[in-house]
PDB file of C-alpha atoms in Angstrom:
ATOM      1  CA  MET A   1      -0.815  20.458   5.047  1.00 84.00           C
ATOM      2  CA  LEU A   2      -1.419  17.079   7.021  1.00 96.00           C
ATOM      3  CA  PRO A   3       1.553  14.821   7.434  1.00 98.00           C
ATOM      4  CA  LEU A   4       1.876  11.543   5.667  1.00 98.00           C
ATOM      5  CA  LEU A   5       1.585   9.590   8.936  1.00 98.00           C
ATOM      6  CA  LEU A   6      -1.372  11.039  10.650  1.00 98.00           C
ATOM      7  CA  GLU A   7      -2.372  10.297  14.178  1.00 98.00           C
ATOM      8  CA  PRO A   8      -6.018   9.981  15.213  1.00 98.00           C
ATOM      9  CA  SER A   9      -5.884  12.898  17.572  1.00 98.00           C
ATOM     10  CA  GLU A  10      -4.559  15.252  14.677  1.00 98.00           C
ATOM     11  CA  LEU A  11      -7.227  13.978  12.265  1.00 98.00           C
ATOM     12  CA  ALA A  12      -9.865  14.637  14.772  1.00 98.00           C
ATOM     13  CA  LYS A  13      -9.080  18.450  14.643  1.00 97.00           C
ATOM     14  CA  HIS A  14      -9.618  18.545  10.933  1.00 97.00           C
ATOM     15  CA  LEU A  15     -12.788  16.588  10.140  1.00 97.00           C
ATOM     16  CA  ASP A  16     -14.435  19.845   8.972  1.00 94.00           C
ATOM     17  CA  ASP A  17     -11.639  20.881   6.690  1.00 95.00           C
ATOM     18  CA  ASP A  18     -12.388  21.766   3.198  1.00 92.00           C
ATOM     19  CA  LYS A  19     -10.870  19.692   0.445  1.00 95.00           C
ATOM     20  CA  LEU A  20     -10.448  16.799   2.863  1.00 97.00           C
ATOM     21  CA  LEU A  21     -11.573  13.186   1.590  1.00 98.00           C
ATOM     22  CA  ILE A  22     -11.438  10.524   4.209  1.00 98.00           C
ATOM     23  CA  ILE A  23     -11.693   7.049   2.714  1.00 98.00           C
ATOM     24  CA  ASP A  24     -12.506   3.773   4.700  1.00 98.00           C
ATOM     25  CA  LEU A  25     -11.157   0.677   3.015  1.00 98.00           C
ATOM     26  CA  GLY A  26     -12.180  -1.700   5.838  1.00 98.00           C
ATOM     27  CA  LYS A  27     -14.836  -4.446   5.873  1.00 97.00           C
ATOM     28  CA  PRO A  28     -18.354  -3.014   5.075  1.00 97.00           C
ATOM     29  CA  THR A  29     -19.685  -4.741   8.373  1.00 96.00           C
ATOM     30  CA  ILE A  30     -17.446  -2.670  10.395  1.00 96.00           C
ATOM     31  CA  TYR A  31     -17.967   0.539   8.519  1.00 98.00           C
ATOM     32  CA  VAL A  32     -21.740   0.466   8.853  1.00 96.00           C
ATOM     33  CA  GLN A  33     -21.286   0.088  12.788  1.00 96.00           C
ATOM     34  CA  ALA A  34     -18.582   2.783  13.182  1.00 97.00           C
ATOM     35  CA  HIS A  35     -16.336   4.839  11.107  1.00 98.00           C
ATOM     36  CA  VAL A  36     -14.440   8.221  11.149  1.00 98.00           C
ATOM     37  CA  PRO A  37     -17.099  10.813  10.780  1.00 98.00           C
ATOM     38  CA  GLY A  38     -17.617  11.867   7.084  1.00 97.00           C
ATOM     39  CA  ALA A  39     -15.574   8.755   5.855  1.00 98.00           C
ATOM     40  CA  ILE A  40     -16.587   7.417   2.549  1.00 98.00           C
ATOM     41  CA  HIS A  41     -16.372   3.614   2.149  1.00 98.00           C
ATOM     42  CA  LEU A  42     -14.405   1.994  -0.820  1.00 98.00           C
ATOM     43  CA  ASP A  43     -14.472  -1.510  -1.868  1.00 97.00           C
ATOM     44  CA  PHE A  44     -10.732  -2.395  -2.131  1.00 97.00           C
ATOM     45  CA  LYS A  45     -11.377  -4.640  -5.107  1.00 96.00           C
ATOM     46  CA  ARG A  46     -11.733  -1.561  -7.291  1.00 97.00           C
ATOM     47  CA  LEU A  47      -8.136  -0.731  -6.740  1.00 98.00           C
ATOM     48  CA  GLN A  48      -6.983  -3.907  -8.619  1.00 98.00           C
ATOM     49  CA  SER A  49      -7.741  -4.998 -12.127  1.00 97.00           C
ATOM     50  CA  GLY A  50      -8.647  -8.457 -10.933  1.00 96.00           C
ATOM     51  CA  ALA A  51      -7.596 -10.001 -14.240  1.00 95.00           C
ATOM     52  CA  GLN A  52      -5.656 -13.278 -14.346  1.00 92.00           C
ATOM     53  CA  PRO A  53      -2.814 -14.294 -14.082  1.00 94.00           C
ATOM     54  CA  ALA A  54      -1.850 -11.053 -12.285  1.00 96.00           C
ATOM     55  CA  PRO A  55      -5.049  -9.713 -10.531  1.00 97.00           C
ATOM     56  CA  GLY A  56      -3.130  -7.085  -8.754  1.00 97.00           C
ATOM     57  CA  MET A  57      -2.486  -4.865 -11.797  1.00 98.00           C
ATOM     58  CA  ILE A  58      -3.525  -1.306 -11.594  1.00 98.00           C
ATOM     59  CA  PRO A  59      -6.824  -0.695 -13.320  1.00 98.00           C
ATOM     60  CA  SER A  60      -7.147   1.237 -16.502  1.00 97.00           C
ATOM     61  CA  ASP A  61      -7.055   4.958 -16.539  1.00 98.00           C
ATOM     62  CA  ASP A  62     -10.602   5.070 -17.533  1.00 97.00           C
ATOM     63  CA  ALA A  63     -11.663   2.852 -14.490  1.00 97.00           C
ATOM     64  CA  LEU A  64      -9.700   4.984 -12.179  1.00 98.00           C
ATOM     65  CA  SER A  65     -11.035   8.153 -13.603  1.00 98.00           C
ATOM     66  CA  ASP A  66     -14.470   6.804 -13.027  1.00 98.00           C
ATOM     67  CA  LEU A  67     -13.652   5.540  -9.458  1.00 98.00           C
ATOM     68  CA  PHE A  68     -12.220   8.872  -8.289  1.00 98.00           C
ATOM     69  CA  SER A  69     -14.833  10.841  -9.832  1.00 98.00           C
ATOM     70  CA  SER A  70     -17.475   8.879  -7.971  1.00 98.00           C
ATOM     71  CA  LEU A  71     -15.518   9.463  -4.740  1.00 98.00           C
ATOM     72  CA  GLY A  72     -15.315  13.349  -5.451  1.00 97.00           C
ATOM     73  CA  LEU A  73     -11.699  13.484  -5.939  1.00 98.00           C
ATOM     74  CA  THR A  74     -10.313  16.880  -7.204  1.00 97.00           C
ATOM     75  CA  PRO A  75      -6.697  17.755  -8.002  1.00 96.00           C
ATOM     76  CA  ASP A  76      -6.522  19.704  -4.704  1.00 95.00           C
ATOM     77  CA  THR A  77      -8.224  17.279  -2.563  1.00 97.00           C
ATOM     78  CA  HIS A  78      -6.195  15.848   0.346  1.00 98.00           C
ATOM     79  CA  VAL A  79      -6.964  12.231   0.894  1.00 98.00           C
ATOM     80  CA  VAL A  80      -6.787  10.352   4.266  1.00 98.00           C
ATOM     81  CA  ALA A  81      -7.064   6.669   3.927  1.00 98.00           C
ATOM     82  CA  TYR A  82      -7.485   3.942   6.641  1.00 98.00           C
ATOM     83  CA  ASP A  83      -8.632   0.424   6.939  1.00 98.00           C
ATOM     84  CA  ASP A  84      -9.152  -2.241   9.726  1.00 98.00           C
ATOM     85  CA  GLU A  85      -6.056  -4.485   8.880  1.00 98.00           C
ATOM     86  CA  GLY A  86      -3.203  -2.195   9.756  1.00 97.00           C
ATOM     87  CA  GLY A  87      -2.829  -0.505   6.419  1.00 98.00           C
ATOM     88  CA  GLY A  88      -2.682  -2.882   3.487  1.00 98.00           C
ATOM     89  CA  TRP A  89      -5.556  -1.622   1.564  1.00 98.00           C
ATOM     90  CA  ALA A  90      -5.082   1.915   2.790  1.00 98.00           C
ATOM     91  CA  GLY A  91      -1.618   1.667   1.355  1.00 98.00           C
ATOM     92  CA  ARG A  92      -2.871   0.296  -1.997  1.00 98.00           C
ATOM     93  CA  LEU A  93      -5.083   3.336  -2.323  1.00 98.00           C
ATOM     94  CA  LEU A  94      -2.323   5.770  -1.459  1.00 98.00           C
ATOM     95  CA  TRP A  95       0.063   3.911  -3.784  1.00 98.00           C
ATOM     96  CA  THR A  96      -2.396   4.116  -6.583  1.00 98.00           C
ATOM     97  CA  LEU A  97      -2.906   7.910  -6.043  1.00 98.00           C
ATOM     98  CA  ASP A  98       0.811   8.406  -6.023  1.00 98.00           C
ATOM     99  CA  ALA A  99       1.109   6.453  -9.255  1.00 98.00           C
ATOM    100  CA  ILE A 100      -1.298   8.755 -11.049  1.00 98.00           C
ATOM    101  CA  GLY A 101       0.358  11.870  -9.711  1.00 96.00           C
ATOM    102  CA  HIS A 102      -1.953  12.745  -6.975  1.00 97.00           C
ATOM    103  CA  LYS A 103       0.353  13.550  -4.161  1.00 97.00           C
ATOM    104  CA  HIS A 104      -1.937  14.925  -1.352  1.00 97.00           C
ATOM    105  CA  TYR A 105      -2.470  12.104   0.993  1.00 98.00           C
ATOM    106  CA  SER A 106      -2.067  10.843   4.514  1.00 98.00           C
ATOM    107  CA  TYR A 107      -2.301   7.412   6.308  1.00 98.00           C
ATOM    108  CA  LEU A 108      -4.280   7.236   9.484  1.00 98.00           C
ATOM    109  CA  ASN A 109      -1.884   5.492  11.780  1.00 98.00           C
ATOM    110  CA  GLY A 110      -3.443   2.277  13.086  1.00 98.00           C
ATOM    111  CA  GLY A 111      -6.819   2.808  11.135  1.00 98.00           C
ATOM    112  CA  ILE A 112     -10.207   2.357  12.715  1.00 98.00           C
ATOM    113  CA  HIS A 113      -8.544   0.286  15.673  1.00 98.00           C
ATOM    114  CA  ALA A 114      -6.486   3.264  16.890  1.00 98.00           C
ATOM    115  CA  TRP A 115      -9.382   5.683  16.318  1.00 98.00           C
ATOM    116  CA  LEU A 116     -11.737   3.744  18.433  1.00 98.00           C
ATOM    117  CA  SER A 117      -9.003   3.107  21.092  1.00 97.00           C
ATOM    118  CA  GLU A 118      -8.762   6.804  21.633  1.00 97.00           C
ATOM    119  CA  GLY A 119     -12.589   7.264  22.222  1.00 97.00           C
ATOM    120  CA  LEU A 120     -12.804   9.585  19.253  1.00 98.00           C
ATOM    121  CA  PRO A 121     -16.298  10.241  17.784  1.00 97.00           C
ATOM    122  CA  THR A 122     -17.679   7.853  15.211  1.00 98.00           C
ATOM    123  CA  SER A 123     -20.517   7.691  12.774  1.00 97.00           C
ATOM    124  CA  SER A 124     -22.783   4.962  11.367  1.00 95.00           C
ATOM    125  CA  GLU A 125     -24.200   7.128   8.690  1.00 94.00           C
ATOM    126  CA  SER A 126     -22.953   6.606   5.038  1.00 93.00           C
ATOM    127  CA  PRO A 127     -22.330  10.124   3.491  1.00 94.00           C
ATOM    128  CA  GLU A 128     -22.923  10.420  -0.166  1.00 93.00           C
ATOM    129  CA  PRO A 129     -19.923  11.804  -2.110  1.00 94.00           C
ATOM    130  CA  VAL A 130     -20.368  14.840  -4.199  1.00 93.00           C
ATOM    131  CA  PRO A 131     -19.101  13.335  -7.615  1.00 96.00           C
ATOM    132  CA  SER A 132     -16.400  15.220  -9.469  1.00 97.00           C
ATOM    133  CA  ASP A 133     -14.877  15.027 -12.964  1.00 97.00           C
ATOM    134  CA  TYR A 134     -11.474  13.636 -12.228  1.00 97.00           C
ATOM    135  CA  GLU A 135      -9.193  12.732 -15.055  1.00 96.00           C
ATOM    136  CA  VAL A 136      -6.364  10.445 -14.446  1.00 96.00           C
ATOM    137  CA  GLY A 137      -3.285  12.134 -16.179  1.00 89.00           C
ATOM    138  CA  GLU A 138       0.251  10.910 -16.803  1.00 94.00           C
ATOM    139  CA  HIS A 139       1.542   8.364 -14.415  1.00 96.00           C
ATOM    140  CA  ASP A 140       4.483   8.910 -12.180  1.00 96.00           C
ATOM    141  CA  PRO A 141       7.159   6.555 -13.558  1.00 94.00           C
ATOM    142  CA  GLN A 142       8.843   6.698  -9.996  1.00 96.00           C
ATOM    143  CA  THR A 143       5.995   4.834  -8.456  1.00 98.00           C
ATOM    144  CA  GLU A 144       5.391   1.696 -10.625  1.00 97.00           C
ATOM    145  CA  VAL A 145       7.559  -1.102 -11.894  1.00 97.00           C
ATOM    146  CA  ASP A 146       6.650  -3.504 -14.597  1.00 97.00           C
ATOM    147  CA  LEU A 147       7.890  -6.971 -15.334  1.00 97.00           C
ATOM    148  CA  ALA A 148      10.275  -5.831 -18.163  1.00 97.00           C
ATOM    149  CA  TYR A 149      11.972  -3.344 -15.898  1.00 97.00           C
ATOM    150  CA  LEU A 150      12.312  -5.860 -13.106  1.00 97.00           C
ATOM    151  CA  LEU A 151      13.691  -8.449 -15.417  1.00 97.00           C
ATOM    152  CA  ALA A 152      16.336  -6.109 -16.620  1.00 97.00           C
ATOM    153  CA  HIS A 153      17.313  -4.690 -13.285  1.00 97.00           C
ATOM    154  CA  TYR A 154      16.579  -7.262 -10.320  1.00 96.00           C
ATOM    155  CA  GLN A 155      20.269  -8.086 -10.186  1.00 96.00           C
ATOM    156  CA  ASP A 156      21.494  -4.468 -10.006  1.00 97.00           C
ATOM    157  CA  THR A 157      23.654  -3.768  -6.926  1.00 96.00           C
ATOM    158  CA  ASP A 158      21.913  -0.494  -6.101  1.00 97.00           C
ATOM    159  CA  LEU A 159      18.473  -2.236  -6.030  1.00 98.00           C
ATOM    160  CA  ALA A 160      16.662  -3.782  -3.082  1.00 98.00           C
ATOM    161  CA  LEU A 161      13.842  -6.076  -3.711  1.00 98.00           C
ATOM    162  CA  TRP A 162      11.486  -6.020  -0.675  1.00 98.00           C
ATOM    163  CA  ASP A 163       9.450  -9.170  -0.507  1.00 98.00           C
ATOM    164  CA  SER A 164       6.498  -8.646   1.836  1.00 98.00           C
ATOM    165  CA  ARG A 165       4.883 -12.073   1.784  1.00 98.00           C
ATOM    166  CA  SER A 166       4.922 -14.712   4.488  1.00 97.00           C
ATOM    167  CA  GLU A 167       8.070 -16.574   5.432  1.00 95.00           C
ATOM    168  CA  GLU A 168       6.346 -19.788   4.027  1.00 95.00           C
ATOM    169  CA  GLU A 169       5.701 -18.021   0.578  1.00 96.00           C
ATOM    170  CA  TYR A 170       9.186 -16.630   0.423  1.00 96.00           C
ATOM    171  CA  ALA A 171      10.759 -20.063   1.199  1.00 92.00           C
ATOM    172  CA  GLY A 172       8.548 -21.789  -1.435  1.00 85.00           C
ATOM    173  CA  VAL A 173       6.736 -24.051   1.217  1.00 89.00           C
ATOM    174  CA  ARG A 174       3.447 -22.331   0.119  1.00 87.00           C
ATOM    175  CA  ALA A 175       2.846 -21.177  -3.398  1.00 86.00           C
ATOM    176  CA  PHE A 176       0.097 -19.400  -5.134  1.00 87.00           C
ATOM    177  CA  ALA A 177       1.685 -19.483  -8.521  1.00 83.00           C
ATOM    178  CA  GLN A 178       3.145 -22.095 -10.883  1.00 87.00           C
ATOM    179  CA  LYS A 179       6.596 -21.447  -9.417  1.00 91.00           C
ATOM    180  CA  ALA A 180       7.443 -21.401  -5.643  1.00 91.00           C
ATOM    181  CA  GLY A 181      10.101 -19.357  -3.892  1.00 93.00           C
ATOM    182  CA  HIS A 182      11.083 -15.790  -4.561  1.00 96.00           C
ATOM    183  CA  ILE A 183      12.840 -13.526  -6.945  1.00 97.00           C
ATOM    184  CA  PRO A 184      16.634 -14.147  -6.720  1.00 97.00           C
ATOM    185  CA  GLY A 185      18.167 -11.663  -4.459  1.00 96.00           C
ATOM    186  CA  ALA A 186      14.774 -10.479  -2.823  1.00 97.00           C
ATOM    187  CA  ILE A 187      14.953  -9.571   0.826  1.00 98.00           C
ATOM    188  CA  HIS A 188      12.220 -10.733   3.080  1.00 98.00           C
ATOM    189  CA  TYR A 189      10.562  -8.554   5.572  1.00 98.00           C
ATOM    190  CA  GLU A 190       6.798  -9.456   6.115  1.00 98.00           C
ATOM    191  CA  TRP A 191       4.503  -6.547   5.835  1.00 98.00           C
ATOM    192  CA  THR A 192       2.951  -7.112   9.365  1.00 98.00           C
ATOM    193  CA  GLU A 193       6.551  -6.908  11.065  1.00 98.00           C
ATOM    194  CA  ALA A 194       6.140  -3.128  10.908  1.00 98.00           C
ATOM    195  CA  MET A 195       2.784  -3.088  12.979  1.00 98.00           C
ATOM    196  CA  ASP A 196       2.441  -3.054  16.648  1.00 98.00           C
ATOM    197  CA  ARG A 197      -0.288  -5.462  17.562  1.00 96.00           C
ATOM    198  CA  SER A 198      -0.197  -4.174  21.213  1.00 97.00           C
ATOM    199  CA  ASN A 199      -0.785  -0.671  20.047  1.00 97.00           C
ATOM    200  CA  ASN A 200      -3.943  -1.063  17.976  1.00 97.00           C
ATOM    201  CA  LEU A 201      -1.979  -1.812  14.668  1.00 97.00           C
ATOM    202  CA  ARG A 202      -0.166   1.536  14.624  1.00 98.00           C
ATOM    203  CA  LEU A 203       3.376   1.505  13.090  1.00 98.00           C
ATOM    204  CA  ARG A 204       6.088   0.404  15.420  1.00 98.00           C
ATOM    205  CA  PRO A 205       8.619   2.965  16.359  1.00 98.00           C
ATOM    206  CA  LEU A 206      10.069   4.123  13.043  1.00 98.00           C
ATOM    207  CA  ASP A 207      13.732   3.955  14.381  1.00 98.00           C
ATOM    208  CA  ASP A 208      13.151   0.187  15.067  1.00 98.00           C
ATOM    209  CA  ILE A 209      11.756  -0.532  11.676  1.00 98.00           C
ATOM    210  CA  ARG A 210      14.411   1.488   9.865  1.00 98.00           C
ATOM    211  CA  ALA A 211      17.130  -0.409  11.827  1.00 98.00           C
ATOM    212  CA  GLU A 212      15.650  -3.792  10.883  1.00 98.00           C
ATOM    213  CA  LEU A 213      15.300  -2.787   7.312  1.00 98.00           C
ATOM    214  CA  GLU A 214      18.841  -1.592   6.957  1.00 98.00           C
ATOM    215  CA  ALA A 215      20.253  -4.614   8.781  1.00 98.00           C
ATOM    216  CA  ARG A 216      18.647  -6.776   6.035  1.00 98.00           C
ATOM    217  CA  GLY A 217      19.950  -4.508   3.169  1.00 98.00           C
ATOM    218  CA  ILE A 218      16.888  -2.451   2.523  1.00 98.00           C
ATOM    219  CA  THR A 219      18.685   0.838   2.748  1.00 98.00           C
ATOM    220  CA  PRO A 220      17.696   4.472   1.677  1.00 98.00           C
ATOM    221  CA  ASP A 221      20.601   4.677  -0.724  1.00 98.00           C
ATOM    222  CA  LYS A 222      19.125   1.984  -2.993  1.00 98.00           C
ATOM    223  CA  GLU A 223      16.157   1.881  -5.342  1.00 98.00           C
ATOM    224  CA  VAL A 224      13.668  -0.030  -3.343  1.00 98.00           C
ATOM    225  CA  ILE A 225      10.945  -2.201  -4.956  1.00 98.00           C
ATOM    226  CA  CYS A 226       8.188  -3.611  -2.972  1.00 98.00           C
ATOM    227  CA  HIS A 227       6.107  -6.714  -4.068  1.00 98.00           C
ATOM    228  CA  CYS A 228       4.024  -9.582  -2.485  1.00 98.00           C
ATOM    229  CA  GLN A 229       1.551 -11.793  -4.418  1.00 97.00           C
ATOM    230  CA  THR A 230      -0.829  -9.061  -5.766  1.00 97.00           C
ATOM    231  CA  HIS A 231       0.686  -5.743  -4.380  1.00 98.00           C
ATOM    232  CA  HIS A 232      -1.692  -5.533  -1.522  1.00 98.00           C
ATOM    233  CA  ARG A 233       0.588  -6.302   1.396  1.00 98.00           C
ATOM    234  CA  SER A 234       3.530  -4.729  -0.373  1.00 98.00           C
ATOM    235  CA  SER A 235       1.595  -1.415  -0.921  1.00 98.00           C
ATOM    236  CA  PHE A 236       1.906  -1.076   2.951  1.00 98.00           C
ATOM    237  CA  SER A 237       5.601  -1.774   2.731  1.00 98.00           C
ATOM    238  CA  TRP A 238       5.872   0.934   0.141  1.00 98.00           C
ATOM    239  CA  LEU A 239       3.962   3.343   2.438  1.00 98.00           C
ATOM    240  CA  VAL A 240       6.193   2.395   5.286  1.00 98.00           C
ATOM    241  CA  ALA A 241       9.285   3.259   3.137  1.00 98.00           C
ATOM    242  CA  LYS A 242       7.803   6.597   1.989  1.00 98.00           C
ATOM    243  CA  ILE A 243       7.035   7.376   5.660  1.00 98.00           C
ATOM    244  CA  LEU A 244      10.729   6.536   6.630  1.00 98.00           C
ATOM    245  CA  GLY A 245      11.765   8.960   3.899  1.00 98.00           C
ATOM    246  CA  TYR A 246      13.334   6.551   1.480  1.00 98.00           C
ATOM    247  CA  PRO A 247      13.873   8.600  -1.585  1.00 98.00           C
ATOM    248  CA  ARG A 248      13.364   5.863  -4.270  1.00 98.00           C
ATOM    249  CA  VAL A 249      10.605   3.513  -3.690  1.00 98.00           C
ATOM    250  CA  ARG A 250       8.432   1.672  -6.094  1.00 98.00           C
ATOM    251  CA  GLY A 251       5.777  -0.921  -6.179  1.00 98.00           C
ATOM    252  CA  TYR A 252       5.530  -3.913  -8.495  1.00 98.00           C
ATOM    253  CA  ALA A 253       1.865  -4.434  -9.079  1.00 98.00           C
ATOM    254  CA  GLY A 254       2.267  -7.646 -11.071  1.00 98.00           C
ATOM    255  CA  SER A 255       4.112  -9.048  -7.922  1.00 98.00           C
ATOM    256  CA  TRP A 256       4.618 -12.882  -7.551  1.00 97.00           C
ATOM    257  CA  ALA A 257       1.218 -13.677  -9.252  1.00 97.00           C
ATOM    258  CA  GLU A 258       2.852 -12.314 -12.549  1.00 97.00           C
ATOM    259  CA  TRP A 259       6.436 -13.248 -11.883  1.00 97.00           C
ATOM    260  CA  GLY A 260       5.701 -16.930 -10.453  1.00 96.00           C
ATOM    261  CA  ASN A 261       3.437 -17.591 -13.488  1.00 96.00           C
ATOM    262  CA  HIS A 262       5.744 -16.421 -16.159  1.00 95.00           C
ATOM    263  CA  PRO A 263       7.793 -18.770 -18.314  1.00 93.00           C
ATOM    264  CA  ASP A 264      10.945 -16.565 -18.440  1.00 93.00           C
ATOM    265  CA  THR A 265      11.493 -15.567 -14.719  1.00 96.00           C
ATOM    266  CA  PRO A 266      13.811 -17.301 -12.360  1.00 95.00           C
ATOM    267  CA  ALA A 267      12.756 -18.395  -8.925  1.00 95.00           C
ATOM    268  CA  GLU A 268      14.913 -19.121  -5.915  1.00 92.00           C
ATOM    269  CA  LYS A 269      14.578 -20.986  -2.819  1.00 88.00           C
ATOM    270  CA  PRO A 270      16.613 -20.884   0.346  1.00 79.00           C
ATOM    271  CA  ASN A 271      19.156 -23.714   0.697  1.00 67.00           C
ATOM    272  CA  PRO A 272      17.806 -26.427   3.206  1.00 61.00           C
TER     273      PRO A 272
END
């Protein structure tokens, strides 16, 4: 069984494994030049419903069944996801898999940048997946959070709301919804803070990330709910918390696009 956080050198030893599905969620222009051998490209737009006002919602079960069947997913397939941006879209794929109960997955640490930096083999060929007949089953209620749950629980003392957006969005200086600011009580830790830009976008030392999160109140004894604007950036935050071993971590797919456009939701800004 491959670990959740997978190093490029380790994946390189398993490229020929049966039941391994490597999915590249980077830019098509990069994929056609160089990708992990055997990797299948996936347009990240298919991981979100795209419907306004909350385009980050998870697609319907029928849409996801069609998508994962086209990729050749089976219940015992182990998925390795990576991208070219440090883990946002790879995280969204893995969160989606977790939400539909598919728990066999890994994240390639650093994605294509880390793979290339180690001089590992690449391919420019686009393999055709062998279609499967994948049926999305019952969702895991411990992976997703909806607006009703968050409205009922956002003030709970044993809940930590992890806001992964930029500092400007959190502060209400920039807004991509009718309301500006953040959910009252939300804790800001921008998704890119966990990335090491000097090490090909791999995760920074896990102990450092853990210490920073705990210092801000995002602690493993709490239920942690991650959100951004459309649950793209915060899918990576969700993944980071999973890698750190947080036992209760969920994603809010509606994110600020839903919360910030809803008439009944409170919004907060820092005191000037």
